[in-house]
Amino acid sequence: MTGEAIPGPDGLLRCPWGLSTEDYVAYHDEEWGRPVHGDDALFERLCLEAFQSGLSWITILRRREGFRRAFAGFEIASVAAFGEADRERLLADEGIIRNRAKVDATLANAKLLADWSPGELDALIWSHAPDRATRSAPRTLAEVPAVTDESTALSKALKKRGLRFIGPTTAYALMQACGLVDDHLKGCVARGDGP
């Protein structure tokens, strides 16, 4: 495989990873790289990217509904109100990744974000979106970075405000998933600027 966009069963070109499992096709075509706004929606993506750290994204994607049930739909105010009993419930929940550090970071981040003004998380994250006009469409997977100056700056900004479990690589994955950058390959049907 060259790492370039490849045709799917329908003949349309897609990023190779988007065809690697059936679960990825809809996620690739309809969700990944599309702009996400709203504090709760971005909190969900921030949490899921943190849980993904060290794991394959497909592991998280297949458990996403379990995460949503366990974390009250990732509504910041609801998660911020979780107490010790909720923490113990989460650590016993087989529908999510039961990593103590990641669960604790999610709860701490929710408590912190509950004190932010409405729209503040959205504005902070989106203030780190690079100018799309300065970025060429990657032709191959090898041209897609894991970290950028912008993701490093976003990670630092979030950490400076007290958020946990958000390094530069996790921040870049968040930027990709939430449409701050469009890393669909050149020719991919899902590219925001068209194939």
Short mmCIF file of C-alpha atoms in Angstrom, two decimals:
data_model
loop_
_atom_site.label_atom_id
_atom_site.label_comp_id
_atom_site.label_asym_id
_atom_site.label_seq_id
_atom_site.Cartn_x
_atom_site.Cartn_y
_atom_site.Cartn_z
CA MET A 1 0.00 0.00 0.00
CA THR A 2 1.38 3.40 -0.99
CA GLY A 3 -0.54 5.30 1.66
CA GLU A 4 -2.48 7.25 -0.97
CA ALA A 5 -6.26 7.50 -1.17
CA ILE A 6 -7.71 4.20 -2.42
CA PRO A 7 -11.06 3.26 -3.94
CA GLY A 8 -13.70 1.78 -1.68
CA PRO A 9 -16.39 -0.72 -2.68
CA ASP A 10 -18.39 2.18 -4.17
CA GLY A 11 -15.39 3.25 -6.29
CA LEU A 12 -14.88 6.52 -4.37
CA LEU A 13 -11.38 7.34 -3.12
CA ARG A 14 -10.86 7.36 0.64
CA CYS A 15 -7.99 7.49 3.10
CA PRO A 16 -6.75 3.87 3.51
CA TRP A 17 -7.49 3.82 7.25
CA GLY A 18 -11.12 4.75 6.48
CA LEU A 19 -11.56 1.43 4.70
CA SER A 20 -9.58 -0.72 7.13
CA THR A 21 -12.66 -1.83 9.11
CA GLU A 22 -16.38 -1.47 8.54
CA ASP A 23 -16.65 0.64 11.70
CA TYR A 24 -14.32 3.24 10.22
CA VAL A 25 -16.20 3.89 6.96
CA ALA A 26 -19.03 6.01 8.40
CA TYR A 27 -16.70 7.67 10.94
CA HIS A 28 -14.26 8.58 8.15
CA ASP A 29 -16.92 9.75 5.68
CA GLU A 30 -19.30 11.60 8.00
CA GLU A 31 -17.44 12.67 11.12
CA TRP A 32 -13.63 12.79 11.16
CA GLY A 33 -12.30 16.15 10.03
CA ARG A 34 -15.67 17.91 10.13
CA PRO A 35 -15.91 21.02 12.32
CA VAL A 36 -17.13 20.38 15.87
CA HIS A 37 -18.27 23.27 18.05
CA GLY A 38 -19.82 23.53 21.50
CA ASP A 39 -18.17 23.07 24.88
CA ASP A 40 -19.83 19.72 25.67
CA ALA A 41 -19.12 18.29 22.20
CA LEU A 42 -15.48 19.36 22.41
CA PHE A 43 -15.21 18.05 25.97
CA GLU A 44 -16.38 14.66 24.69
CA ARG A 45 -13.74 14.64 21.93
CA LEU A 46 -11.07 15.82 24.37
CA CYS A 47 -11.94 12.99 26.77
CA LEU A 48 -12.13 10.32 24.08
CA GLU A 49 -8.78 11.36 22.60
CA ALA A 50 -7.25 11.17 26.07
CA PHE A 51 -8.71 7.69 26.60
CA GLN A 52 -7.33 6.71 23.19
CA SER A 53 -3.78 7.60 24.20
CA GLY A 54 -1.69 4.45 23.85
CA LEU A 55 -4.55 2.53 22.21
CA SER A 56 -6.02 2.18 18.74
CA TRP A 57 -8.82 4.64 17.92
CA ILE A 58 -11.04 1.73 16.85
CA THR A 59 -11.02 0.55 20.49
CA ILE A 60 -12.51 3.88 21.56
CA LEU A 61 -14.88 4.18 18.61
CA ARG A 62 -16.40 0.78 19.35
CA ARG A 63 -16.95 1.79 23.00
CA ARG A 64 -18.08 5.35 22.36
CA GLU A 65 -21.72 4.68 23.28
CA GLY A 66 -20.54 3.04 26.50
CA PHE A 67 -18.46 6.13 27.27
CA ARG A 68 -21.43 8.38 26.56
CA ARG A 69 -23.65 6.39 28.93
CA ALA A 70 -20.98 6.25 31.63
CA PHE A 71 -20.13 9.95 31.42
CA ALA A 72 -23.66 11.42 31.22
CA GLY A 73 -23.34 12.24 27.53
CA PHE A 74 -20.19 14.22 28.35
CA GLU A 75 -22.27 17.13 29.62
CA ILE A 76 -19.65 19.12 31.51
CA ALA A 77 -21.95 20.21 34.34
CA SER A 78 -23.16 16.64 34.95
CA VAL A 79 -19.68 15.10 34.93
CA ALA A 80 -18.41 17.90 37.20
CA ALA A 81 -21.00 16.81 39.77
CA PHE A 82 -19.74 13.20 39.84
CA GLY A 83 -18.51 12.08 43.23
CA GLU A 84 -16.49 9.18 44.61
CA ALA A 85 -19.30 6.66 44.01
CA ASP A 86 -19.37 7.68 40.35
CA ARG A 87 -15.60 7.31 40.12
CA GLU A 88 -15.81 3.78 41.52
CA ARG A 89 -18.67 3.00 39.13
CA LEU A 90 -16.56 4.20 36.18
CA LEU A 91 -13.57 2.13 37.26
CA ALA A 92 -15.80 -0.96 37.29
CA ASP A 93 -17.59 -0.20 34.00
CA GLU A 94 -16.61 -2.75 31.34
CA GLY A 95 -18.16 -0.55 28.64
CA ILE A 96 -15.28 1.94 28.86
CA ILE A 97 -11.51 1.89 29.25
CA ARG A 98 -11.01 1.55 33.00
CA ASN A 99 -7.75 3.44 33.31
CA ARG A 100 -7.59 5.19 36.68
CA ALA A 101 -5.42 8.10 35.48
CA LYS A 102 -7.67 8.76 32.48
CA VAL A 103 -10.88 8.53 34.53
CA ASP A 104 -9.43 10.87 37.16
CA ALA A 105 -8.28 13.34 34.48
CA THR A 106 -11.75 13.35 32.90
CA LEU A 107 -13.41 14.08 36.24
CA ALA A 108 -10.88 16.76 37.17
CA ASN A 109 -11.16 18.39 33.74
CA ALA A 110 -14.96 18.50 34.00
CA LYS A 111 -14.78 20.16 37.42
CA LEU A 112 -12.38 22.74 36.04
CA LEU A 113 -14.37 23.39 32.85
CA ALA A 114 -17.62 23.80 34.79
CA ASP A 115 -16.22 27.11 36.06
CA TRP A 116 -15.40 28.41 32.57
CA SER A 117 -17.72 30.78 30.75
CA PRO A 118 -20.02 29.28 28.11
CA GLY A 119 -18.13 29.02 24.83
CA GLU A 120 -14.74 29.49 26.46
CA LEU A 121 -13.48 25.96 25.72
CA ASP A 122 -14.72 26.20 22.11
CA ALA A 123 -13.01 29.57 21.64
CA LEU A 124 -9.73 28.40 23.18
CA ILE A 125 -9.53 25.25 21.06
CA TRP A 126 -10.53 26.94 17.81
CA SER A 127 -8.09 29.80 18.39
CA HIS A 128 -5.36 27.25 17.60
CA ALA A 129 -6.73 26.23 14.19
CA PRO A 130 -4.10 26.85 11.52
CA ASP A 131 -4.94 28.78 8.36
CA ARG A 132 -6.20 26.12 5.96
CA ALA A 133 -4.90 28.13 3.02
CA THR A 134 -1.34 27.50 4.22
CA ARG A 135 -1.76 23.70 4.33
CA SER A 136 -1.67 21.51 1.25
CA ALA A 137 -3.72 18.34 1.15
CA PRO A 138 -1.48 15.43 2.17
CA ARG A 139 -0.99 12.99 -0.71
CA THR A 140 0.05 10.04 1.46
CA LEU A 141 -0.35 8.95 5.07
CA ALA A 142 3.37 9.61 5.54
CA GLU A 143 2.71 13.33 4.98
CA VAL A 144 0.23 13.52 7.88
CA PRO A 145 2.00 14.78 11.01
CA ALA A 146 1.46 13.48 14.53
CA VAL A 147 2.35 16.81 16.16
CA THR A 148 2.42 20.39 14.87
CA ASP A 149 3.39 23.76 16.30
CA GLU A 150 -0.33 24.49 16.69
CA SER A 151 -1.04 21.25 18.57
CA THR A 152 1.92 21.91 20.85
CA ALA A 153 0.59 25.42 21.53
CA LEU A 154 -2.94 24.07 22.14
CA SER A 155 -1.61 21.46 24.57
CA LYS A 156 0.35 24.12 26.46
CA ALA A 157 -2.66 26.46 26.57
CA LEU A 158 -4.95 23.75 27.95
CA LYS A 159 -2.37 22.60 30.49
CA LYS A 160 -1.73 26.18 31.56
CA ARG A 161 -5.45 26.45 32.34
CA GLY A 162 -5.20 23.26 34.45
CA LEU A 163 -6.47 20.56 32.09
CA ARG A 164 -4.84 17.15 32.32
CA PHE A 165 -3.94 14.33 29.93
CA ILE A 166 -3.64 16.48 26.80
CA GLY A 167 -0.18 16.31 25.25
CA PRO A 168 0.74 17.63 21.79
CA THR A 169 -0.05 14.33 20.03
CA THR A 170 -3.45 14.06 21.73
CA ALA A 171 -4.09 17.71 20.91
CA TYR A 172 -3.32 17.07 17.24
CA ALA A 173 -5.63 14.05 17.15
CA LEU A 174 -8.33 16.33 18.62
CA MET A 175 -7.61 18.94 15.94
CA GLN A 176 -7.96 16.30 13.21
CA ALA A 177 -11.13 14.75 14.63
CA CYS A 178 -12.82 18.13 15.21
CA GLY A 179 -12.01 19.69 11.85
CA LEU A 180 -9.45 22.27 12.94
CA VAL A 181 -7.29 20.66 10.27
CA ASP A 182 -8.34 18.57 7.26
CA ASP A 183 -5.95 15.64 6.96
CA HIS A 184 -8.08 13.64 4.54
CA LEU A 185 -5.74 12.72 1.71
CA LYS A 186 -5.71 14.44 -1.68
CA GLY A 187 -8.46 12.87 -3.76
CA CYS A 188 -10.39 11.56 -0.72
CA VAL A 189 -14.14 11.98 -1.10
CA ALA A 190 -14.35 13.30 2.48
CA ARG A 191 -11.92 16.23 2.05
CA GLY A 192 -13.58 19.48 3.02
CA ASP A 193 -12.42 21.19 -0.14
CA GLY A 194 -13.56 18.27 -2.29
CA PRO A 195 -11.40 15.61 -3.89
#
